[in-house]
Structure formats: structure tokens, C-alpha cells
Coordinates of C-alpha atoms in Angstrom, one line a residue:
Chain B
X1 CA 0.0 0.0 0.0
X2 CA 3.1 2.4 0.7
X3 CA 4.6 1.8 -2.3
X4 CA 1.3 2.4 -4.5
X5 CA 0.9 6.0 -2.1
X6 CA 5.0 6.2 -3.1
X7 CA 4.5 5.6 -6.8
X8 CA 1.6 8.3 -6.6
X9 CA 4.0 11.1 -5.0
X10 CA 6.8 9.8 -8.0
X11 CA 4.5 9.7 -11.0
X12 CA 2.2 12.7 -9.7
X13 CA 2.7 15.0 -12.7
X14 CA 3.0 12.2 -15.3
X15 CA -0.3 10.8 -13.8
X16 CA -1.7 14.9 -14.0
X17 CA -0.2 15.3 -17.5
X18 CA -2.2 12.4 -18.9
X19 CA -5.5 12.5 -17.1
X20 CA -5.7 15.9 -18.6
X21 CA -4.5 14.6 -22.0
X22 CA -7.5 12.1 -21.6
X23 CA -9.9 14.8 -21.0
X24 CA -8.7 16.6 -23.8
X25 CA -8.8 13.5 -26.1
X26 CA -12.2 12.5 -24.7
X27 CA -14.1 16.3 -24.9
X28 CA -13.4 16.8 -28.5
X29 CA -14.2 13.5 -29.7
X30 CA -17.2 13.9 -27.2
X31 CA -17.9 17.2 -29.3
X32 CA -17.7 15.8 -32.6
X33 CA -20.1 13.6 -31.5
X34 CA -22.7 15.9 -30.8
X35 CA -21.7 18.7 -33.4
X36 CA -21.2 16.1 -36.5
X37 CA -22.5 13.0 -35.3
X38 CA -26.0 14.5 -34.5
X39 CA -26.5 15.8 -37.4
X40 CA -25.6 13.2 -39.6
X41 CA -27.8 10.9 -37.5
X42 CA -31.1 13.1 -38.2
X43 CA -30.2 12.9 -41.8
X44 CA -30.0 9.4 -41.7
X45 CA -33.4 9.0 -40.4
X46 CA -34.9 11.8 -42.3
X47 CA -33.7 10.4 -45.8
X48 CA -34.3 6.8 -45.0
X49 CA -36.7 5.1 -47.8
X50 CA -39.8 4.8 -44.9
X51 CA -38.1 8.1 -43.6
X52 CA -40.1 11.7 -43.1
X53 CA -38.0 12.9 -46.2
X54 CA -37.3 10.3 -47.8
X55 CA -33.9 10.5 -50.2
X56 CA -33.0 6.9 -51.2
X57 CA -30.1 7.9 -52.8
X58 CA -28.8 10.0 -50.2
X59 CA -29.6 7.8 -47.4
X60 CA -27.8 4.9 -49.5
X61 CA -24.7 6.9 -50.1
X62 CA -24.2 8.3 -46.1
X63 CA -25.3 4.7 -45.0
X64 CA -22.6 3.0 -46.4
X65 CA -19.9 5.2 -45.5
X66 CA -21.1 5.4 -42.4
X67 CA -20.4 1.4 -42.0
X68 CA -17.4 2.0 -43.7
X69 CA -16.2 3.9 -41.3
X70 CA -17.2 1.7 -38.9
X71 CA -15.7 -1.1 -39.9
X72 CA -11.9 -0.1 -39.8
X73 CA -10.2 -1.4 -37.0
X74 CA -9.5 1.8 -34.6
X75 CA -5.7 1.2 -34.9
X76 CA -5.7 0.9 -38.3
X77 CA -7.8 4.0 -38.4
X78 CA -5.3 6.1 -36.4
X79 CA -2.7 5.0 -39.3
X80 CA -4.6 6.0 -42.0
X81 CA -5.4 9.7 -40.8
X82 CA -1.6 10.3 -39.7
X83 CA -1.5 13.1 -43.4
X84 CA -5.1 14.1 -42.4
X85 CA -4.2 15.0 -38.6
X86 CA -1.1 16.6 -39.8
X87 CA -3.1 19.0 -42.4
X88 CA -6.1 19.6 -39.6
X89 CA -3.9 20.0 -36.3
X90 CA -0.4 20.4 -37.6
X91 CA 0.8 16.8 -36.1
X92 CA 0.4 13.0 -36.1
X93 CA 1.1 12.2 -32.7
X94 CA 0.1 13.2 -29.3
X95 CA -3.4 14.1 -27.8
X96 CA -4.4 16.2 -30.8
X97 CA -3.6 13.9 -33.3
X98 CA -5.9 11.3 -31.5
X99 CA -8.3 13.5 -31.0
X100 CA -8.8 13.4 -34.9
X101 CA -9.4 9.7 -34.9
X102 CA -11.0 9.4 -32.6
X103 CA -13.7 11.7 -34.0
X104 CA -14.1 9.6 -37.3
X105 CA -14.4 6.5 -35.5
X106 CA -17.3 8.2 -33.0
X107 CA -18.8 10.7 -35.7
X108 CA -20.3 7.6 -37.2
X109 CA -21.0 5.3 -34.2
X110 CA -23.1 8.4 -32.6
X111 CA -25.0 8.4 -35.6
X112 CA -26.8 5.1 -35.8
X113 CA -27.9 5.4 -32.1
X114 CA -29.4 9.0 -33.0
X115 CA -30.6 7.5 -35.8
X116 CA -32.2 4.9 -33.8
X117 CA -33.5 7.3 -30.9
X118 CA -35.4 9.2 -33.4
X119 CA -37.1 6.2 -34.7
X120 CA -38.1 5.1 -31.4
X121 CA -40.4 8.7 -31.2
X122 CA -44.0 7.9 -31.4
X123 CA -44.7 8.2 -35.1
X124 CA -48.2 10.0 -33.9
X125 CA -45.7 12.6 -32.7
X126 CA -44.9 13.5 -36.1
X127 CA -48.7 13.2 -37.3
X128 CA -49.4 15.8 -34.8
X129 CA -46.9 18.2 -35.6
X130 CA -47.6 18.2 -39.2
X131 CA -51.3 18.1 -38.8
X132 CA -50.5 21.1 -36.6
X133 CA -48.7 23.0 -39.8
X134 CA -45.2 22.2 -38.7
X135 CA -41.8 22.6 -40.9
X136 CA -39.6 19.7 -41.5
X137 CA -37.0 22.1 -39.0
X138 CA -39.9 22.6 -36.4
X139 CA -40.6 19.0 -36.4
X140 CA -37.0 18.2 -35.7
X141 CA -35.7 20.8 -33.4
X142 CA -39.1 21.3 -31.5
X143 CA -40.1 17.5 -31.5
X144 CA -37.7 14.7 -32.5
X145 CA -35.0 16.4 -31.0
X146 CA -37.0 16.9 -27.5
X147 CA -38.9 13.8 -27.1
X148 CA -35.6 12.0 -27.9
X149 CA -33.7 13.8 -25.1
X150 CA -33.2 11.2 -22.8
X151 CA -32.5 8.5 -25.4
X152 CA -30.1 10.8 -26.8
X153 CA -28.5 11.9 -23.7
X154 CA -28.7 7.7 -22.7
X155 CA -26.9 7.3 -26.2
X156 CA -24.2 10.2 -25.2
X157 CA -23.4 8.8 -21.8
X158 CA -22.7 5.3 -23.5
X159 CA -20.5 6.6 -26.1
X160 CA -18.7 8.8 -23.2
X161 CA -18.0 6.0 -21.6
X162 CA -16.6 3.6 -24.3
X163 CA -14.8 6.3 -25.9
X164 CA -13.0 6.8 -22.6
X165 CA -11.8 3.2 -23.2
X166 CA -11.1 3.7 -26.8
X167 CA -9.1 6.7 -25.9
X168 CA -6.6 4.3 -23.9
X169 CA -5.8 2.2 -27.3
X170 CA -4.8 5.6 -28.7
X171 CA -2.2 5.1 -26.4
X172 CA -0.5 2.2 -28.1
X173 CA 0.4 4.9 -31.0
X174 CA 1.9 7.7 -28.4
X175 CA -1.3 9.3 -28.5
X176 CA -0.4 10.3 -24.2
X177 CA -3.4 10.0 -21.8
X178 CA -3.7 7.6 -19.3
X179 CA -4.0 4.7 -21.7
X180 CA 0.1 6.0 -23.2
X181 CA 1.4 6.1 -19.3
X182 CA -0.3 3.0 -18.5
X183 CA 1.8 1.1 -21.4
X184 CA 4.7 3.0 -21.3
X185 CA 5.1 3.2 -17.6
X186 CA 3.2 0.2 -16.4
X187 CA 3.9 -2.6 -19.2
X188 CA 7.1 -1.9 -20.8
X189 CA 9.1 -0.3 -17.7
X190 CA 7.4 -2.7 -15.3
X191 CA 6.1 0.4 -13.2
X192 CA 3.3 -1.7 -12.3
X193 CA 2.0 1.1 -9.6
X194 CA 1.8 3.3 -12.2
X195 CA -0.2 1.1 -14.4
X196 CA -2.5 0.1 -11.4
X197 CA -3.3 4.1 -10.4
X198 CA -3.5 4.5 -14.2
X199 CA -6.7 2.1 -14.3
X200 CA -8.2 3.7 -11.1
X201 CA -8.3 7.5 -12.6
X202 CA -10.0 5.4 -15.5
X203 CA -12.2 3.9 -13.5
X204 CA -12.7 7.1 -11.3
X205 CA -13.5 8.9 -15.3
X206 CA -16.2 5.9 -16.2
X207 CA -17.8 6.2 -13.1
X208 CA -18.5 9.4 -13.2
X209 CA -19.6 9.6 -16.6
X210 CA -22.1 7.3 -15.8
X211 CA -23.3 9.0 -12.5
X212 CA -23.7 12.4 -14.5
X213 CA -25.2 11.0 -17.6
X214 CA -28.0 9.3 -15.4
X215 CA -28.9 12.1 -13.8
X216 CA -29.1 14.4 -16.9
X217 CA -31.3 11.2 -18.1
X218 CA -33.6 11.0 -15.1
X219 CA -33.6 15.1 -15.4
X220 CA -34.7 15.2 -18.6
X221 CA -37.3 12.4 -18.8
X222 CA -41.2 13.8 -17.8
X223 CA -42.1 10.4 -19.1
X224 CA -42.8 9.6 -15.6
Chain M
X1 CA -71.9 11.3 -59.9
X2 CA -71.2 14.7 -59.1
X3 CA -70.5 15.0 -55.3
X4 CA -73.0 17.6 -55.2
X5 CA -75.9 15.1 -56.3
X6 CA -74.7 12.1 -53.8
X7 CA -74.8 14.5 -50.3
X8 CA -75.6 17.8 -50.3
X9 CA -78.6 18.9 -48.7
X10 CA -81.1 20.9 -50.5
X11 CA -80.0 24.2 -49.8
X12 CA -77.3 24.2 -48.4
X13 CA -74.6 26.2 -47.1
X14 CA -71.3 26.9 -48.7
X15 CA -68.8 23.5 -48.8
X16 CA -66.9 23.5 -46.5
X17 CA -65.0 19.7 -48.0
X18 CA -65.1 18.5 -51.1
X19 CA -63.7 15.4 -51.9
X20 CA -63.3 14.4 -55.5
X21 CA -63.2 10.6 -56.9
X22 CA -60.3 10.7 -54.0
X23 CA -58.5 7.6 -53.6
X24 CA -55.5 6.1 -52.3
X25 CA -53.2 3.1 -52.6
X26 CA -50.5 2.4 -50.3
X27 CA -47.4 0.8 -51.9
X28 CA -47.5 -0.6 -55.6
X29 CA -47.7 -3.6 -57.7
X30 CA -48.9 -6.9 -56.2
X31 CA -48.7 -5.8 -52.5
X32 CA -50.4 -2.5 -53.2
X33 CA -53.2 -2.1 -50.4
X34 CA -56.0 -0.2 -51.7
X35 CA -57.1 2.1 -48.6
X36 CA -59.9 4.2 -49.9
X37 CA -61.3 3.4 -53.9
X38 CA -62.6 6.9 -55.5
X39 CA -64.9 8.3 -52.8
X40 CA -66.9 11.6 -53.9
X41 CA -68.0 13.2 -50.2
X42 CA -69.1 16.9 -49.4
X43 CA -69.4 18.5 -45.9
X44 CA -71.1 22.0 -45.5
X45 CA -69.6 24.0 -42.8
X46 CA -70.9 23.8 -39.4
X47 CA -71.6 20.0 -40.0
X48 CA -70.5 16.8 -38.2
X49 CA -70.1 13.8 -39.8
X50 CA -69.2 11.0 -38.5
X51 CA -67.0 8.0 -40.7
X52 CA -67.7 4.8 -39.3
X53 CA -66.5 1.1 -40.0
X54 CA -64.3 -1.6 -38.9
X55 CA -60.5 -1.5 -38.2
X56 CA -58.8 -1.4 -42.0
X57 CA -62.1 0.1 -43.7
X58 CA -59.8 3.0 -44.5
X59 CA -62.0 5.6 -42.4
X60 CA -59.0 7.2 -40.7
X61 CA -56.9 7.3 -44.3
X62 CA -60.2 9.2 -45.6
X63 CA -59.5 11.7 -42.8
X64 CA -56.0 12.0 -43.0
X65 CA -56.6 12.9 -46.9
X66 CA -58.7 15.8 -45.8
X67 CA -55.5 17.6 -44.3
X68 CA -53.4 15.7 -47.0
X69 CA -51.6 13.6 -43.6
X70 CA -52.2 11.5 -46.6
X71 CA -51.6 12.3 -50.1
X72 CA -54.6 11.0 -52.2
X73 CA -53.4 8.3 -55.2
X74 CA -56.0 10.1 -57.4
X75 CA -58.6 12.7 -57.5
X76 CA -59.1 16.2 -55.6
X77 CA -59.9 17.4 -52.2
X78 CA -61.2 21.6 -51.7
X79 CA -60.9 23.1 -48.8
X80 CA -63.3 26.0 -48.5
X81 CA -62.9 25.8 -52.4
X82 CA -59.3 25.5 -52.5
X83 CA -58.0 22.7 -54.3
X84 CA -55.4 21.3 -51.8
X85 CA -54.2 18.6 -53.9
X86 CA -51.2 19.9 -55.5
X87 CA -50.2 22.5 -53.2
X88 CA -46.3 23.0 -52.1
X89 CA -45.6 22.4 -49.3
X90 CA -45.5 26.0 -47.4
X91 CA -48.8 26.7 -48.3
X92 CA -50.5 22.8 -47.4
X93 CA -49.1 24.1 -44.0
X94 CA -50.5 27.5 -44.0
X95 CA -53.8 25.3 -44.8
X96 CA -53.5 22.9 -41.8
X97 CA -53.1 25.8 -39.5
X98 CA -56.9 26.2 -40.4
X99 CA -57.4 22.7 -40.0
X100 CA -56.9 20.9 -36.1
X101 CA -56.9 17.2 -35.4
X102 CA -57.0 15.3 -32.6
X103 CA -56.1 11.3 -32.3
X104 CA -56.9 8.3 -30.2
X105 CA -53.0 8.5 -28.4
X106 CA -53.5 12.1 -27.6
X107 CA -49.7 12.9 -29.0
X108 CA -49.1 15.2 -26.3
X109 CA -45.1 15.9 -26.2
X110 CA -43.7 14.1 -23.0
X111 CA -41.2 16.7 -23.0
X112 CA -43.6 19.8 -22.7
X113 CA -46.0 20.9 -19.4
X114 CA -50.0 20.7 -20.7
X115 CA -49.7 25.0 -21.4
X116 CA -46.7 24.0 -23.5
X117 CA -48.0 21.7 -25.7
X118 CA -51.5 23.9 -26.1
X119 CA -48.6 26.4 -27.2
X120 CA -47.0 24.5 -29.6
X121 CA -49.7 25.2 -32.3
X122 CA -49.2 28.8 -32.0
X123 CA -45.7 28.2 -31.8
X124 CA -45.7 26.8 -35.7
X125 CA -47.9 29.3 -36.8
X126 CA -45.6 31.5 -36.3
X127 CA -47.0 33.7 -33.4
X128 CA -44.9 34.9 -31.0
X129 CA -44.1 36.5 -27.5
X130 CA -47.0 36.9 -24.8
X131 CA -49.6 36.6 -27.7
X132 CA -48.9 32.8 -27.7
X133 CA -49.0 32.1 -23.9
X134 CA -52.4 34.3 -23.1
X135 CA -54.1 32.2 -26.1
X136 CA -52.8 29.2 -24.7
X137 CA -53.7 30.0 -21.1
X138 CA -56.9 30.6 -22.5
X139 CA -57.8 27.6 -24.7
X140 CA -57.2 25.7 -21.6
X141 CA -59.1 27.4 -19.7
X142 CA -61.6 26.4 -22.8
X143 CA -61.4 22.8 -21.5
X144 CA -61.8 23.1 -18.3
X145 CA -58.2 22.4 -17.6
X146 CA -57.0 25.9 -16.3
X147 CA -55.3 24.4 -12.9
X148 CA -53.1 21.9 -15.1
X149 CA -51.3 24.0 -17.1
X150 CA -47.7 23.1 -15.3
X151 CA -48.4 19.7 -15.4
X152 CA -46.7 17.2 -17.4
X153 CA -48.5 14.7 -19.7
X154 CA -47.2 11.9 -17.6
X155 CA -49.3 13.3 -14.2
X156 CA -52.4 13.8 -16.2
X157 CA -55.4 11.0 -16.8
X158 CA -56.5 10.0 -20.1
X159 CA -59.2 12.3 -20.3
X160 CA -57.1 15.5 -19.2
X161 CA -54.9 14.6 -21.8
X162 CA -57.3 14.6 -24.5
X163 CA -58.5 17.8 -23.1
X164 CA -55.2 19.4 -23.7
X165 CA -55.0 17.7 -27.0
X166 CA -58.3 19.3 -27.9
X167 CA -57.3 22.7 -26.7
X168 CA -54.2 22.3 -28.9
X169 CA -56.4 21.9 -32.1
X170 CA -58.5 24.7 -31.1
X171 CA -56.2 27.2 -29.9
X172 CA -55.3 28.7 -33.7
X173 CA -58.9 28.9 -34.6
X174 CA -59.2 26.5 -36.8
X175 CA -62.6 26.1 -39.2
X176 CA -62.6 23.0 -39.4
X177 CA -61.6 20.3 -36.6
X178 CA -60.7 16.5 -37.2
X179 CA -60.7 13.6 -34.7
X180 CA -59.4 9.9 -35.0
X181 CA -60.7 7.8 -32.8
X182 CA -60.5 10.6 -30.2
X183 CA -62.8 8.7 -27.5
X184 CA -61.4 5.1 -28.2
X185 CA -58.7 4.7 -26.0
X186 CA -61.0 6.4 -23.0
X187 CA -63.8 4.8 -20.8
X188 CA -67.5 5.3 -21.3
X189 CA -67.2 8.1 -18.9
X190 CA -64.6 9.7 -19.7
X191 CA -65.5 9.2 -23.6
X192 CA -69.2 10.8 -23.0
X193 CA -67.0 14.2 -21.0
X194 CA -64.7 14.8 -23.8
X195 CA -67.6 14.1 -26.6
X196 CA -70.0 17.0 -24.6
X197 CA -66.8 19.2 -24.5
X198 CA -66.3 18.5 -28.4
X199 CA -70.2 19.2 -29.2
X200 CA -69.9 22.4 -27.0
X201 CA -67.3 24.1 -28.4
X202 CA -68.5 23.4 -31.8
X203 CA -71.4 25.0 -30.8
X204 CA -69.7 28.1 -29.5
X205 CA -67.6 28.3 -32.6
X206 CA -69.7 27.0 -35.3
X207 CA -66.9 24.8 -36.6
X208 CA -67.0 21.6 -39.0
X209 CA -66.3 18.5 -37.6
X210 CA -65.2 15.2 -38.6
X211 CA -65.0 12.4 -36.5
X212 CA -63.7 8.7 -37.3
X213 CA -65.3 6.3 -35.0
X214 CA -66.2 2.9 -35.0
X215 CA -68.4 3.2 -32.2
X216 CA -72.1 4.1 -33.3
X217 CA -73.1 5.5 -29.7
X218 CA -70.0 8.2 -30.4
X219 CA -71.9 8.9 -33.9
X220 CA -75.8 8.8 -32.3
X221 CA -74.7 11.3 -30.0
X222 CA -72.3 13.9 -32.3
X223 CA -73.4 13.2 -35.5
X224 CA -75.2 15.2 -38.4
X225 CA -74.6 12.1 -40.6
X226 CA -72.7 9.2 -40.9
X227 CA -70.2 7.6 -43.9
X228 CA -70.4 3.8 -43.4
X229 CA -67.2 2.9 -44.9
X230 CA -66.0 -0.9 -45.4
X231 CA -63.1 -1.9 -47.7
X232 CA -62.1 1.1 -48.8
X233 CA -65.9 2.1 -50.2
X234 CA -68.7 3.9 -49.0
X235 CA -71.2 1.6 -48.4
X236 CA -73.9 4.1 -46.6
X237 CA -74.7 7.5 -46.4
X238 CA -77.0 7.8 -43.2
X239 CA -78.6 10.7 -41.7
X240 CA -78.4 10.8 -38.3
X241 CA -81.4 12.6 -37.4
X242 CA -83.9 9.9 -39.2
X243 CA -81.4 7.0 -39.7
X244 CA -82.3 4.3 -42.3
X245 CA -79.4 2.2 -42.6
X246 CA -79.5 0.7 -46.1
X247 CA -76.4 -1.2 -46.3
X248 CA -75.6 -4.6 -43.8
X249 CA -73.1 -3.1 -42.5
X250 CA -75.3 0.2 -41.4
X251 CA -77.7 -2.1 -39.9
X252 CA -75.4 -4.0 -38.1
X253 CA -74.1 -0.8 -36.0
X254 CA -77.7 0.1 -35.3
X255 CA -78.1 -3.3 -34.4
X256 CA -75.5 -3.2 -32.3
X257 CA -76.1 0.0 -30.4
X258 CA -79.2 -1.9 -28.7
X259 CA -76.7 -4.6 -27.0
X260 CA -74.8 -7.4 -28.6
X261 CA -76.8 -11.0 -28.5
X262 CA -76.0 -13.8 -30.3
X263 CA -78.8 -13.4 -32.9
X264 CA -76.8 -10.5 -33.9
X265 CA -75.9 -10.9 -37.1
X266 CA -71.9 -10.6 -38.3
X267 CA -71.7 -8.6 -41.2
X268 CA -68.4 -9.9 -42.5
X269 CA -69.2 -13.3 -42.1
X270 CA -72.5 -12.6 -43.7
X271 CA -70.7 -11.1 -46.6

């Protein structure tokens, strides 16, 4: 136990360093999720054939590059966007560069479940709006959108909290965060203290993702 | 058969819906489902009809075509004498703001208080500010429902909710007022409250209303006249006042509305 409160003391900053590197790596893939992701997911269910708008083509063409996407391994992934991250953020490694991958790999992943929040709505929902006189935009931002709210907010906390996890295998690539440390330190140096307080801050991070995404979830529900 | 010839009353008022040869056919080819065959149907203002039939007879997709919910396969509905068939899109809205509907699930928004959903009709009119929340406040107060407006549609009964849905429809002023099985999912009670609510503010206003039941007590009481409708075709035109069901279906709902034996007589097995 001394030497794990030792290690702590040794390995503060490193530990500091790359729980904020985390954060960073997590907040604007967490951000692109929302800001591109949500989007993309309302088109998807908007264009689909049975859609409200419904664009065969379209929903065809962003459909399969969304499983494209999907269906790179995340490693290979982070290979492939090394010239992209260099153009957008002006490097291939570190934090930043991960940041990038990790929004393509959660841009699309964020947009099935909003895609599949929306279609959970009550379709009478929609009836009611439009027999009410309501745009394709009112429908969307003043009833999809709301009555999803806890789904989506559901949806967010579970991507949070993967991508947390998904952040670590950035690591492997000297991405930094706690997932970096935790191999550099831990694995390869045998620092096994640092490894250990390395999954606790990850833990700690889950956690309370979890704790704070249920209770914007129970806030937002009236359903009850 | 000119629509004219087939309902209107001797003089009559203005129309207030026309539908012409209307039809409508869900998907295509061998699975096509033919909802409603050409239908000629007029309704003067200030009249309620009622559509009744069986689940599937395509009474609700005949409603639904009046505000173009639906968009008819062939033929024309008027509106008031505007052809609504092939409008775009910004004006078929500007049209249903005239036109309110109400349904057998309510469709209240969970994520709005009772005032907020009463608001959201005025909201997509495109009324703003205080304008909005004093018509609200008072379309509730309309149906009875003044002491609800900060509750959710999760704390209110079934009733109360249909109330606010009603008070929805009505808030914009609409001419004309469409319900779906608005009573269906409620008890006899409950049914009979919002049904005396719906027959008194039609009164106060002088709207037109449509109502899609399958319930001929809902039609005895409401009802002007009734459109039997089964398979997709009108098979009776009855007037509410005098009825004289002509059709087997027409008779069985009469029938019916006296207490169900087991000398009553099946329609569709008859058929």
C-alpha cells in the first residue's frame, strides 16, 4: 500500500499530464459527436426510404460510408489519418492527433444510435406536428429532438464511456493520456504502480460519466 | 356522380370539404393495399359527420386525406374551395393551421408541461411572445383544464390529456376540426365528457367536424350524418337525425347500439 501511495507522489505530474491529456482527447471526440454526429444521425433518419423525407439515394450513399467507417479497425484508423491530422492540427502524434481519430471513429458510431433514438419517437408525434402545420425544421428541433432527449442523452453517456476506453488504445500509437502512461510506464518499464493508479483515474472517469449521464437522463425524462 | 348530387342537402350552405373521386393506394404492384377506392364526399360548414366502420375500412386514411396527412393516389380534395391537392408544401401548411386534429394517443409531447403543448400550435404558426401564452392560457381554460397547465402529460389521466390535445387543435382557430378515434382509448365516462366538451365548443364556434369512429353511440350522439365505410368504399350515407341504414353493415351498427346478442348478425361473415 506504501509503495502504491510512493508511486503516486513519484508519477504525480506524469499521472496529472495524462489525465488531462485524456480529457482533452475525450471532450473533442465527445464534441464531434454531438456537433457532426448528431446531425448526420437526423439525416439518416430523415432520408431513410420509410423516412419523413425520404432521399433513397442520399440515405444509400451516407449509409454506407457510415459502416465504412465503422468497420476499420480503430488502430488501423489512427494509421490511415496520420496526413489528415497533420493537415487539420499540424501533427500525427500526441493528444491532438488522436483527438482526430477518434472523431471519425465516433462521428459515425453516434449516428446510428441517434438514428435509432429518433425512430423510437412515437410516429403519432410526427402526425401531430404536421397536422399542426409544422416545418420539416420545427418537427426536428421542437419535436424529434426533445422527445428523444433522454434516449439521446442515454446514447451520449454510453459513447462517453466507451470512448474513454477507446481513448486508452490511442495510447498504443503515443497518443499520451492515461492509456500511453499505463503502457509506457506500467507494461514496458514494469512500473506496475503506475499502471495500477492508471486504471483507477480510468475507473474514477467511467464512473463518473455514468453517474452524471444518469442524472441528466432521469432530469430530462417527464415520461414519468 | 357529381358529389354535389350524392350529399348535399337541398340548400345548403357553402362547402366547406369537397372530396373528388379521392383515392389512395398504399405501396405498388402486387402488394399495393387499396385504402380508400374513388370516394366523392361533401361537408357544408358547421356539419359533423361521422366515418364509421371496422379496423382497416380506411375511415381514418379518408381523414388523414382531408388535411393531406395523406396524399390522395388520385382525384381532388377543396378546402373551403381551395384545391389542396397539389399544393407545395409552405402553403399545405398554411392550410392545416386552419385545419386541427386530434387522435386516439393524444400525441401530447412528454417533453412539454399541458400549457406547453397547447402552445406549440401557436408556436408553428408563427405567433410569437405573450400573444402565444395568453391564447394558450386561454384555450385551456376552454377545456376546463386551467389548474393543469404546469403539469406534465405523464401526471395527467387520459381524459385530461385529451383535453389538452383538444385545446391544442382549437387554440389557432381552426374552421374545421378532425378527430381519430378521439374517445377510443378512454372509458365510457370519460368518452361521454370529452364528446360533450367537443359538441360544446362546436357550438360556440360554429366549426366543422369530422370524426372517425367505429363506435355508433359516439356517432348517435355527435353526429349530423354518418359515412359507413368498409373496404375502402362507402357503403352508406346515413342521416343521423332519421337513420335508415340501407347497407348490412349500417344495420349491423344500429343493431349493435341496442346490446350485442347472439342473434346478432356478423356482417363480414354474412358477406
Amino acid at each position: 500500500m506504501n509503495a502504491l501511495f510512493d508511486t503516486l507522489v513519484q508519477f504525480g505530474p506524469d499521472l496529472w499530464k495524462a489525465t488531462l491529456d485524456t480529457f482533452l482527447m475525450v471532450g473533442v471526440t465527445m464534441l464531434s459527436a454531438v456537433v457532426l454526429g448528431t446531425p448526420l444521425g437526423v439525416m439518416l433518419f430523415l432520408a431513410a426510404p420509410a423516412g419523413l423525407y425520404p432521399r433513397p439515394w442520399l440515405h444509400k450513399l451516407a449509409s454506407y460510408l457510415v459502416n465504412a467507417l465503422r468497420s476499420f479497425p480503430f488502430i488501423i484508423l489512427l494509421v490511415l489519418l496520420i496526413p489528415f491530422s497533420r493537415l487539420v492540427v499540424g501533427t500525427s502524434i500526441g493528444p491532438k492527433a488522436a483527438a482526430v481519430a477518434l472523431s471519425f471513429a465516433v462521428i459515425p458510431y453516434f449516428a446510428r444510435l441517434v438514428e435509432q433514438n429518433l425512430r423510437d419517437v412515437p410516429r403519432g408525434m410526427v402526425d401531430m406536428a404536421r397536422s399542426c402545420g409544422a416545418s420539416p425544421t420545427q418537427i426536428v428541433l421542437r419535436v424529434l429532438l426533445p422527445e428523444a432527449m433522454p434516449a439521446l442523452l442515454g446514447s451520449l453517456t454510453v459513447t462517453a464511456t466507451g470512448f474513454i476506453a477507446y481513448s486508452a488504445v490511442a495510447g498504443a500509437v503515443g497518443a499520451g493520456g492515461l492509456g500511453d502512461l499505463a503502457i509506457r510506464f506500467g507494461y514496458y518499464r514494469f512500473e506496475t504502480g503506475v499502471m495500477i493508479w492508471c486504471v483507477i483515474i480510468m475507473f474514477v472517469l467511467v464512473q463518473s460519466t455514468q453517474w452524471l449521464g444518469d442524472w441528466l437522463v432521469r432530469r430530462s425524462d417527464k415520461r414519468t | 356522380m357529381s358529389p354535389e348530387k350524392t350529399d348535399s342537402p337541398p340548400g345548403s350552405a357553402a362547402p366547406m370539404i369537397v372530396l373528388e373521386q379521392v383515392s389512395k393506394t398504399f405501396g405498388a404492384g402486387t402488394g399495393a393495399v387499396h385504402a380508400l377506392h374513388p370516394t366523392d364526399l361533401r361537408i357544408d360548414a358547421g356539419e359533423l359527420v361521422g366515418l364509421l366502420g371496422f379496423s382497416g375500412a380506411g375511415k381514418s386514411t379518408l381523414l388523414r386525406l382531408i388535411n393531406r396527412l395523406e396524399a390522395p393516389s388520385g382525384g381532388r380534395v377543396l378546402l373551403q374551395g381551395q384545391d389542396i391537392t397539389g399544393l407545395g408544401d409552405a402553403d399545405l401548411r398554411q392550410v392545416r393551421q386552419r385545419v386541427g386534429m386530434i387522435f386516439q394517443q393524444f400525441n401530447l409531447l412528454s417533453s412539454r408541461t399541458a400549457l406547453q403543448n397547447v402552445m406549440f400550435g401557436l408556436e408553428v404558426s408563427g405567433r410569437g411572445g405573450d400573444e402565444v401564452r395568453s391564447r394558450a392560457l386561454q384555450a385551456l381554460a376552454d377545456v376546463g383544464l386551467s389548474d393543469k397547465a404546469e403539469a406534465y402529460p405523464a401526471q395527467l389521466s387520459g381524459g385530461q390529456k385529451q383535453r389538452v390535445a383538444i385545446a391544442r387543435a382549437l387554440a389557432t382557430e381552426p374552421s374545421i376540426l378532425l378527430c381519430d378515434e378521439a374517445t377510443s382509448a378512454l372509458d365510457p365516462h370519460t368518452a361521454l365528457s370529452i364528446l360533450r366538451l367537443l359538441k360544446s365548443l362546436k357550438e360556440r364556434r360554429g366549426m366543422t367536424l369530422v370524426i372517425v369512429t367505429h363506435d355508433i353511440k359516439v356517432a348517435s350522439y355527435l353526429c349530423d350524418r354518418a359515412i359507413v365505410l368498409e373496404k375502402g368504399r362507402v357503403v352508406d350515407r346515413i342521416d343521423m337525425g332519421a337513420p335508415q341504414p340501407a347497407s348490412l353493415l349500417g344495420k349491423f351498427f344500429f343493431e349493435t347500439a341496442k346490446g350485442w346478442t347472439d342473434q346478432t348478425v356478423l356482417p363480414q361473415e354474412d358477406a
